[in-house]
């Protein structure tokens, strides 16, 4: 894969996925404040009952896949 051009043109990331070029250069992109995550999850839970409910109802993901993904999450 060619290196990002830095001009905002998308680069391919994985099969069929795209992201803006130069995304790795965005400072702090891997650190989202806990309060922002809490607010997002509160809104998601209010709308769908749970993250699992969102995955099932809005994304069409079955419980087996959700369980498999949860097993791969790192514990903090």
PDB file of N, CA and C in Angstrom:
ATOM      1  N   UNK A   1       0.850  -1.176   0.000  1.00  0.00           N
ATOM      2  CA  UNK A   1       0.000   0.000   0.000  1.00  0.00           C
ATOM      3  C   UNK A   1       0.892   1.233   0.000  1.00  0.00           C
ATOM      4  N   UNK A   2       0.606   2.211  -0.848  1.00  0.00           N
ATOM      5  CA  UNK A   2       1.422   3.416  -0.882  1.00  0.00           C
ATOM      6  C   UNK A   2       1.226   4.241   0.375  1.00  0.00           C
ATOM      7  N   UNK A   3       2.216   5.024   0.775  1.00  0.00           N
ATOM      8  CA  UNK A   3       2.059   5.853   1.962  1.00  0.00           C
ATOM      9  C   UNK A   3       1.012   6.934   1.723  1.00  0.00           C
ATOM     10  N   UNK A   4       0.376   7.434   2.820  1.00  0.00           N
ATOM     11  CA  UNK A   4      -0.605   8.494   2.644  1.00  0.00           C
ATOM     12  C   UNK A   4       0.002   9.704   1.958  1.00  0.00           C
ATOM     13  N   UNK A   5      -0.808  10.359   1.135  1.00  0.00           N
ATOM     14  CA  UNK A   5      -0.303  11.506   0.391  1.00  0.00           C
ATOM     15  C   UNK A   5      -0.307  12.778   1.214  1.00  0.00           C
ATOM     16  N   UNK A   6      -1.113  12.814   2.283  1.00  0.00           N
ATOM     17  CA  UNK A   6      -1.180  14.000   3.111  1.00  0.00           C
ATOM     18  C   UNK A   6      -2.066  15.088   2.527  1.00  0.00           C
ATOM     19  N   UNK A   7      -2.684  14.822   1.366  1.00  0.00           N
ATOM     20  CA  UNK A   7      -3.522  15.841   0.733  1.00  0.00           C
ATOM     21  C   UNK A   7      -5.008  15.619   1.002  1.00  0.00           C
ATOM     22  N   UNK A   8      -5.336  14.691   1.928  1.00  0.00           N
ATOM     23  CA  UNK A   8      -6.727  14.412   2.247  1.00  0.00           C
ATOM     24  C   UNK A   8      -7.366  13.373   1.349  1.00  0.00           C
ATOM     25  N   UNK A   9      -6.647  12.909   0.331  1.00  0.00           N
ATOM     26  CA  UNK A   9      -7.196  11.874  -0.553  1.00  0.00           C
ATOM     27  C   UNK A   9      -7.266  10.563   0.220  1.00  0.00           C
ATOM     28  N   UNK A  10      -8.340   9.800   0.041  1.00  0.00           N
ATOM     29  CA  UNK A  10      -8.459   8.548   0.780  1.00  0.00           C
ATOM     30  C   UNK A  10      -7.391   7.540   0.380  1.00  0.00           C
ATOM     31  N   UNK A  11      -7.003   6.732   1.340  1.00  0.00           N
ATOM     32  CA  UNK A  11      -6.119   5.599   1.062  1.00  0.00           C
ATOM     33  C   UNK A  11      -6.854   4.341   1.495  1.00  0.00           C
ATOM     34  N   UNK A  12      -6.565   3.222   0.858  1.00  0.00           N
ATOM     35  CA  UNK A  12      -7.249   1.972   1.161  1.00  0.00           C
ATOM     36  C   UNK A  12      -6.681   1.383   2.451  1.00  0.00           C
ATOM     37  N   UNK A  13      -7.604   0.949   3.332  1.00  0.00           N
ATOM     38  CA  UNK A  13      -7.226   0.333   4.596  1.00  0.00           C
ATOM     39  C   UNK A  13      -8.029  -0.941   4.731  1.00  0.00           C
ATOM     40  N   UNK A  14      -7.400  -2.069   4.528  1.00  0.00           N
ATOM     41  CA  UNK A  14      -8.109  -3.336   4.616  1.00  0.00           C
ATOM     42  C   UNK A  14      -9.006  -3.534   3.404  1.00  0.00           C
ATOM     43  N   UNK A  15      -9.659  -4.678   3.339  1.00  0.00           N
ATOM     44  CA  UNK A  15     -10.499  -5.000   2.186  1.00  0.00           C
ATOM     45  C   UNK A  15     -11.683  -4.043   2.055  1.00  0.00           C
ATOM     46  N   UNK A  16     -11.660  -3.221   1.025  1.00  0.00           N
ATOM     47  CA  UNK A  16     -12.772  -2.346   0.720  1.00  0.00           C
ATOM     48  C   UNK A  16     -12.969  -1.164   1.648  1.00  0.00           C
ATOM     49  N   UNK A  17     -12.056  -0.914   2.579  1.00  0.00           N
ATOM     50  CA  UNK A  17     -12.216   0.189   3.532  1.00  0.00           C
ATOM     51  C   UNK A  17     -11.334   1.354   3.130  1.00  0.00           C
ATOM     52  N   UNK A  18     -11.827   2.555   3.423  1.00  0.00           N
ATOM     53  CA  UNK A  18     -11.064   3.751   3.082  1.00  0.00           C
ATOM     54  C   UNK A  18     -11.043   4.690   4.271  1.00  0.00           C
ATOM     55  N   UNK A  19     -10.007   5.475   4.377  1.00  0.00           N
ATOM     56  CA  UNK A  19      -9.910   6.526   5.389  1.00  0.00           C
ATOM     57  C   UNK A  19      -9.130   7.676   4.791  1.00  0.00           C
ATOM     58  N   UNK A  20      -9.283   8.862   5.353  1.00  0.00           N
ATOM     59  CA  UNK A  20      -8.542   9.994   4.807  1.00  0.00           C
ATOM     60  C   UNK A  20      -7.036   9.770   4.915  1.00  0.00           C
ATOM     61  N   UNK A  21      -6.320  10.150   3.891  1.00  0.00           N
ATOM     62  CA  UNK A  21      -4.862  10.053   3.924  1.00  0.00           C
ATOM     63  C   UNK A  21      -4.335  10.945   5.031  1.00  0.00           C
ATOM     64  N   UNK A  22      -3.264  10.521   5.668  1.00  0.00           N
ATOM     65  CA  UNK A  22      -2.643  11.320   6.708  1.00  0.00           C
ATOM     66  C   UNK A  22      -3.335  11.213   8.053  1.00  0.00           C
ATOM     67  N   UNK A  23      -4.299  10.303   8.213  1.00  0.00           N
ATOM     68  CA  UNK A  23      -5.026  10.184   9.463  1.00  0.00           C
ATOM     69  C   UNK A  23      -4.099   9.856  10.625  1.00  0.00           C
ATOM     70  N   UNK A  24      -3.030   9.116  10.360  1.00  0.00           N
ATOM     71  CA  UNK A  24      -2.093   8.771  11.426  1.00  0.00           C
ATOM     72  C   UNK A  24      -1.413  10.000  12.010  1.00  0.00           C
ATOM     73  N   UNK A  25      -1.439  11.111  11.301  1.00  0.00           N
ATOM     74  CA  UNK A  25      -0.782  12.317  11.762  1.00  0.00           C
ATOM     75  C   UNK A  25      -1.668  13.174  12.658  1.00  0.00           C
ATOM     76  N   UNK A  26      -2.937  12.798  12.827  1.00  0.00           N
ATOM     77  CA  UNK A  26      -3.858  13.596  13.631  1.00  0.00           C
ATOM     78  C   UNK A  26      -3.528  13.377  15.105  1.00  0.00           C
ATOM     79  N   UNK A  27      -3.138  14.453  15.780  1.00  0.00           N
ATOM     80  CA  UNK A  27      -2.748  14.359  17.190  1.00  0.00           C
ATOM     81  C   UNK A  27      -3.937  13.942  18.049  1.00  0.00           C
ATOM     82  N   UNK A  28      -3.726  12.980  18.955  1.00  0.00           N
ATOM     83  CA  UNK A  28      -4.734  12.585  19.916  1.00  0.00           C
ATOM     84  C   UNK A  28      -5.890  11.778  19.363  1.00  0.00           C
ATOM     85  N   UNK A  29      -5.822  11.297  18.162  1.00  0.00           N
ATOM     86  CA  UNK A  29      -6.963  10.598  17.590  1.00  0.00           C
ATOM     87  C   UNK A  29      -7.269   9.295  18.299  1.00  0.00           C
ATOM     88  N   UNK A  30      -6.323   8.764  19.041  1.00  0.00           N
ATOM     89  CA  UNK A  30      -6.542   7.501  19.741  1.00  0.00           C
ATOM     90  C   UNK A  30      -7.005   7.710  21.178  1.00  0.00           C
ATOM     91  N   UNK A  31      -7.118   8.937  21.608  1.00  0.00           N
ATOM     92  CA  UNK A  31      -7.486   9.209  22.993  1.00  0.00           C
ATOM     93  C   UNK A  31      -8.746  10.052  23.046  1.00  0.00           C
ATOM     94  N   UNK A  32      -9.857   9.407  23.334  1.00  0.00           N
ATOM     95  CA  UNK A  32     -11.125  10.107  23.484  1.00  0.00           C
ATOM     96  C   UNK A  32     -11.398  10.260  24.977  1.00  0.00           C
ATOM     97  N   UNK A  33     -11.730  11.467  25.431  1.00  0.00           N
ATOM     98  CA  UNK A  33     -12.008  11.645  26.854  1.00  0.00           C
ATOM     99  C   UNK A  33     -13.120  10.715  27.333  1.00  0.00           C
ATOM    100  N   UNK A  34     -12.959  10.180  28.527  1.00  0.00           N
ATOM    101  CA  UNK A  34     -13.926   9.241  29.090  1.00  0.00           C
ATOM    102  C   UNK A  34     -15.326   9.836  29.107  1.00  0.00           C
ATOM    103  N   UNK A  35     -15.455  11.119  29.397  1.00  0.00           N
ATOM    104  CA  UNK A  35     -16.792  11.742  29.479  1.00  0.00           C
ATOM    105  C   UNK A  35     -17.509  11.686  28.129  1.00  0.00           C
ATOM    106  N   UNK A  36     -16.780  11.856  27.038  1.00  0.00           N
ATOM    107  CA  UNK A  36     -17.379  11.785  25.704  1.00  0.00           C
ATOM    108  C   UNK A  36     -17.906  10.375  25.444  1.00  0.00           C
ATOM    109  N   UNK A  37     -17.127   9.383  25.819  1.00  0.00           N
ATOM    110  CA  UNK A  37     -17.553   7.988  25.638  1.00  0.00           C
ATOM    111  C   UNK A  37     -18.779   7.698  26.498  1.00  0.00           C
ATOM    112  N   UNK A  38     -18.772   8.183  27.744  1.00  0.00           N
ATOM    113  CA  UNK A  38     -19.913   7.979  28.628  1.00  0.00           C
ATOM    114  C   UNK A  38     -21.190   8.591  28.046  1.00  0.00           C
ATOM    115  N   UNK A  39     -21.096   9.804  27.514  1.00  0.00           N
ATOM    116  CA  UNK A  39     -22.260  10.461  26.918  1.00  0.00           C
ATOM    117  C   UNK A  39     -22.759   9.708  25.693  1.00  0.00           C
ATOM    118  N   UNK A  40     -21.830   9.259  24.857  1.00  0.00           N
ATOM    119  CA  UNK A  40     -22.196   8.479  23.674  1.00  0.00           C
ATOM    120  C   UNK A  40     -22.928   7.202  24.074  1.00  0.00           C
ATOM    121  N   UNK A  41     -22.384   6.483  25.055  1.00  0.00           N
ATOM    122  CA  UNK A  41     -22.999   5.228  25.482  1.00  0.00           C
ATOM    123  C   UNK A  41     -24.349   5.467  26.155  1.00  0.00           C
ATOM    124  N   UNK A  42     -24.489   6.571  26.886  1.00  0.00           N
ATOM    125  CA  UNK A  42     -25.777   6.897  27.505  1.00  0.00           C
ATOM    126  C   UNK A  42     -26.835   7.144  26.433  1.00  0.00           C
ATOM    127  N   UNK A  43     -26.484   7.893  25.399  1.00  0.00           N
ATOM    128  CA  UNK A  43     -27.427   8.148  24.305  1.00  0.00           C
ATOM    129  C   UNK A  43     -27.777   6.858  23.562  1.00  0.00           C
ATOM    130  N   UNK A  44     -26.772   6.050  23.309  1.00  0.00           N
ATOM    131  CA  UNK A  44     -27.001   4.788  22.605  1.00  0.00           C
ATOM    132  C   UNK A  44     -27.905   3.873  23.423  1.00  0.00           C
ATOM    133  N   UNK A  45     -27.664   3.812  24.736  1.00  0.00           N
ATOM    134  CA  UNK A  45     -28.480   2.976  25.616  1.00  0.00           C
ATOM    135  C   UNK A  45     -29.907   3.496  25.699  1.00  0.00           C
ATOM    136  N   UNK A  46     -30.064   4.820  25.758  1.00  0.00           N
ATOM    137  CA  UNK A  46     -31.413   5.397  25.794  1.00  0.00           C
ATOM    138  C   UNK A  46     -32.194   5.055  24.529  1.00  0.00           C
ATOM    139  N   UNK A  47     -31.519   5.048  23.408  1.00  0.00           N
ATOM    140  CA  UNK A  47     -32.191   4.791  22.127  1.00  0.00           C
ATOM    141  C   UNK A  47     -32.406   3.308  21.849  1.00  0.00           C
ATOM    142  N   UNK A  48     -31.490   2.445  22.320  1.00  0.00           N
ATOM    143  CA  UNK A  48     -31.538   1.032  21.925  1.00  0.00           C
ATOM    144  C   UNK A  48     -31.553   0.050  23.088  1.00  0.00           C
ATOM    145  N   UNK A  49     -31.495   0.546  24.314  1.00  0.00           N
ATOM    146  CA  UNK A  49     -31.521  -0.333  25.481  1.00  0.00           C
ATOM    147  C   UNK A  49     -30.158  -0.812  25.928  1.00  0.00           C
ATOM    148  N   UNK A  50     -29.229  -0.973  24.999  1.00  0.00           N
ATOM    149  CA  UNK A  50     -27.876  -1.435  25.306  1.00  0.00           C
ATOM    150  C   UNK A  50     -27.041  -1.377  24.029  1.00  0.00           C
ATOM    151  N   UNK A  51     -25.752  -1.564  24.190  1.00  0.00           N
ATOM    152  CA  UNK A  51     -24.889  -1.647  23.009  1.00  0.00           C
ATOM    153  C   UNK A  51     -25.256  -2.891  22.209  1.00  0.00           C
ATOM    154  N   UNK A  52     -25.539  -3.973  22.909  1.00  0.00           N
ATOM    155  CA  UNK A  52     -25.955  -5.209  22.235  1.00  0.00           C
ATOM    156  C   UNK A  52     -27.256  -4.986  21.464  1.00  0.00           C
ATOM    157  N   UNK A  53     -28.194  -4.239  22.054  1.00  0.00           N
ATOM    158  CA  UNK A  53     -29.441  -3.925  21.377  1.00  0.00           C
ATOM    159  C   UNK A  53     -29.213  -3.099  20.124  1.00  0.00           C
ATOM    160  N   UNK A  54     -28.281  -2.141  20.195  1.00  0.00           N
ATOM    161  CA  UNK A  54     -27.937  -1.344  19.017  1.00  0.00           C
ATOM    162  C   UNK A  54     -27.353  -2.236  17.927  1.00  0.00           C
ATOM    163  N   UNK A  55     -26.418  -3.111  18.314  1.00  0.00           N
ATOM    164  CA  UNK A  55     -25.792  -4.001  17.337  1.00  0.00           C
ATOM    165  C   UNK A  55     -26.837  -4.905  16.681  1.00  0.00           C
ATOM    166  N   UNK A  56     -27.742  -5.411  17.482  1.00  0.00           N
ATOM    167  CA  UNK A  56     -28.775  -6.320  16.966  1.00  0.00           C
ATOM    168  C   UNK A  56     -29.791  -5.574  16.106  1.00  0.00           C
ATOM    169  N   UNK A  57     -30.358  -4.496  16.649  1.00  0.00           N
ATOM    170  CA  UNK A  57     -31.482  -3.825  15.991  1.00  0.00           C
ATOM    171  C   UNK A  57     -31.059  -2.888  14.862  1.00  0.00           C
ATOM    172  N   UNK A  58     -30.024  -2.103  15.082  1.00  0.00           N
ATOM    173  CA  UNK A  58     -29.625  -1.102  14.091  1.00  0.00           C
ATOM    174  C   UNK A  58     -28.640  -1.658  13.062  1.00  0.00           C
ATOM    175  N   UNK A  59     -27.797  -2.592  13.506  1.00  0.00           N
ATOM    176  CA  UNK A  59     -26.768  -3.114  12.598  1.00  0.00           C
ATOM    177  C   UNK A  59     -27.075  -4.507  12.068  1.00  0.00           C
ATOM    178  N   UNK A  60     -28.035  -5.198  12.673  1.00  0.00           N
ATOM    179  CA  UNK A  60     -28.383  -6.538  12.215  1.00  0.00           C
ATOM    180  C   UNK A  60     -27.375  -7.599  12.614  1.00  0.00           C
ATOM    181  N   UNK A  61     -26.629  -7.343  13.690  1.00  0.00           N
ATOM    182  CA  UNK A  61     -25.617  -8.287  14.166  1.00  0.00           C
ATOM    183  C   UNK A  61     -26.272  -9.257  15.145  1.00  0.00           C
ATOM    184  N   UNK A  62     -26.009 -10.547  14.987  1.00  0.00           N
ATOM    185  CA  UNK A  62     -26.616 -11.512  15.898  1.00  0.00           C
ATOM    186  C   UNK A  62     -25.805 -11.626  17.189  1.00  0.00           C
ATOM    187  N   UNK A  63     -26.444 -12.213  18.214  1.00  0.00           N
ATOM    188  CA  UNK A  63     -25.809 -12.311  19.528  1.00  0.00           C
ATOM    189  C   UNK A  63     -24.517 -13.125  19.498  1.00  0.00           C
ATOM    190  N   UNK A  64     -24.426 -14.113  18.637  1.00  0.00           N
ATOM    191  CA  UNK A  64     -23.207 -14.925  18.551  1.00  0.00           C
ATOM    192  C   UNK A  64     -22.019 -14.069  18.121  1.00  0.00           C
ATOM    193  N   UNK A  65     -22.223 -13.189  17.147  1.00  0.00           N
ATOM    194  CA  UNK A  65     -21.132 -12.323  16.702  1.00  0.00           C
ATOM    195  C   UNK A  65     -20.762 -11.321  17.780  1.00  0.00           C
ATOM    196  N   UNK A  66     -21.754 -10.749  18.453  1.00  0.00           N
ATOM    197  CA  UNK A  66     -21.463  -9.813  19.549  1.00  0.00           C
ATOM    198  C   UNK A  66     -20.633 -10.515  20.613  1.00  0.00           C
ATOM    199  N   UNK A  67     -21.004 -11.721  20.974  1.00  0.00           N
ATOM    200  CA  UNK A  67     -20.256 -12.479  21.981  1.00  0.00           C
ATOM    201  C   UNK A  67     -18.824 -12.750  21.522  1.00  0.00           C
ATOM    202  N   UNK A  68     -18.657 -13.116  20.272  1.00  0.00           N
ATOM    203  CA  UNK A  68     -17.318 -13.381  19.735  1.00  0.00           C
ATOM    204  C   UNK A  68     -16.465 -12.116  19.759  1.00  0.00           C
ATOM    205  N   UNK A  69     -17.056 -10.976  19.411  1.00  0.00           N
ATOM    206  CA  UNK A  69     -16.311  -9.712  19.441  1.00  0.00           C
ATOM    207  C   UNK A  69     -15.933  -9.327  20.867  1.00  0.00           C
ATOM    208  N   UNK A  70     -16.841  -9.530  21.812  1.00  0.00           N
ATOM    209  CA  UNK A  70     -16.551  -9.203  23.209  1.00  0.00           C
ATOM    210  C   UNK A  70     -15.375 -10.022  23.734  1.00  0.00           C
ATOM    211  N   UNK A  71     -15.251 -11.253  23.305  1.00  0.00           N
ATOM    212  CA  UNK A  71     -14.148 -12.100  23.752  1.00  0.00           C
ATOM    213  C   UNK A  71     -12.799 -11.556  23.298  1.00  0.00           C
ATOM    214  N   UNK A  72     -12.799 -10.793  22.208  1.00  0.00           N
ATOM    215  CA  UNK A  72     -11.550 -10.256  21.652  1.00  0.00           C
ATOM    216  C   UNK A  72     -11.175  -8.899  22.227  1.00  0.00           C
ATOM    217  N   UNK A  73     -12.084  -8.268  22.983  1.00  0.00           N
ATOM    218  CA  UNK A  73     -11.804  -6.946  23.537  1.00  0.00           C
ATOM    219  C   UNK A  73     -10.766  -7.047  24.649  1.00  0.00           C
ATOM    220  N   UNK A  74      -9.808  -6.132  24.642  1.00  0.00           N
ATOM    221  CA  UNK A  74      -8.841  -6.137  25.735  1.00  0.00           C
ATOM    222  C   UNK A  74      -9.512  -5.617  27.018  1.00  0.00           C
ATOM    223  N   UNK A  75      -9.136  -6.157  28.140  1.00  0.00           N
ATOM    224  CA  UNK A  75      -9.644  -5.689  29.432  1.00  0.00           C
ATOM    225  C   UNK A  75      -8.799  -4.513  29.901  1.00  0.00           C
ATOM    226  N   UNK A  76      -9.457  -3.545  30.488  1.00  0.00           N
ATOM    227  CA  UNK A  76      -8.729  -2.384  31.039  1.00  0.00           C
ATOM    228  C   UNK A  76      -9.079  -2.228  32.487  1.00  0.00           C
TER     229      UNK A  76
END
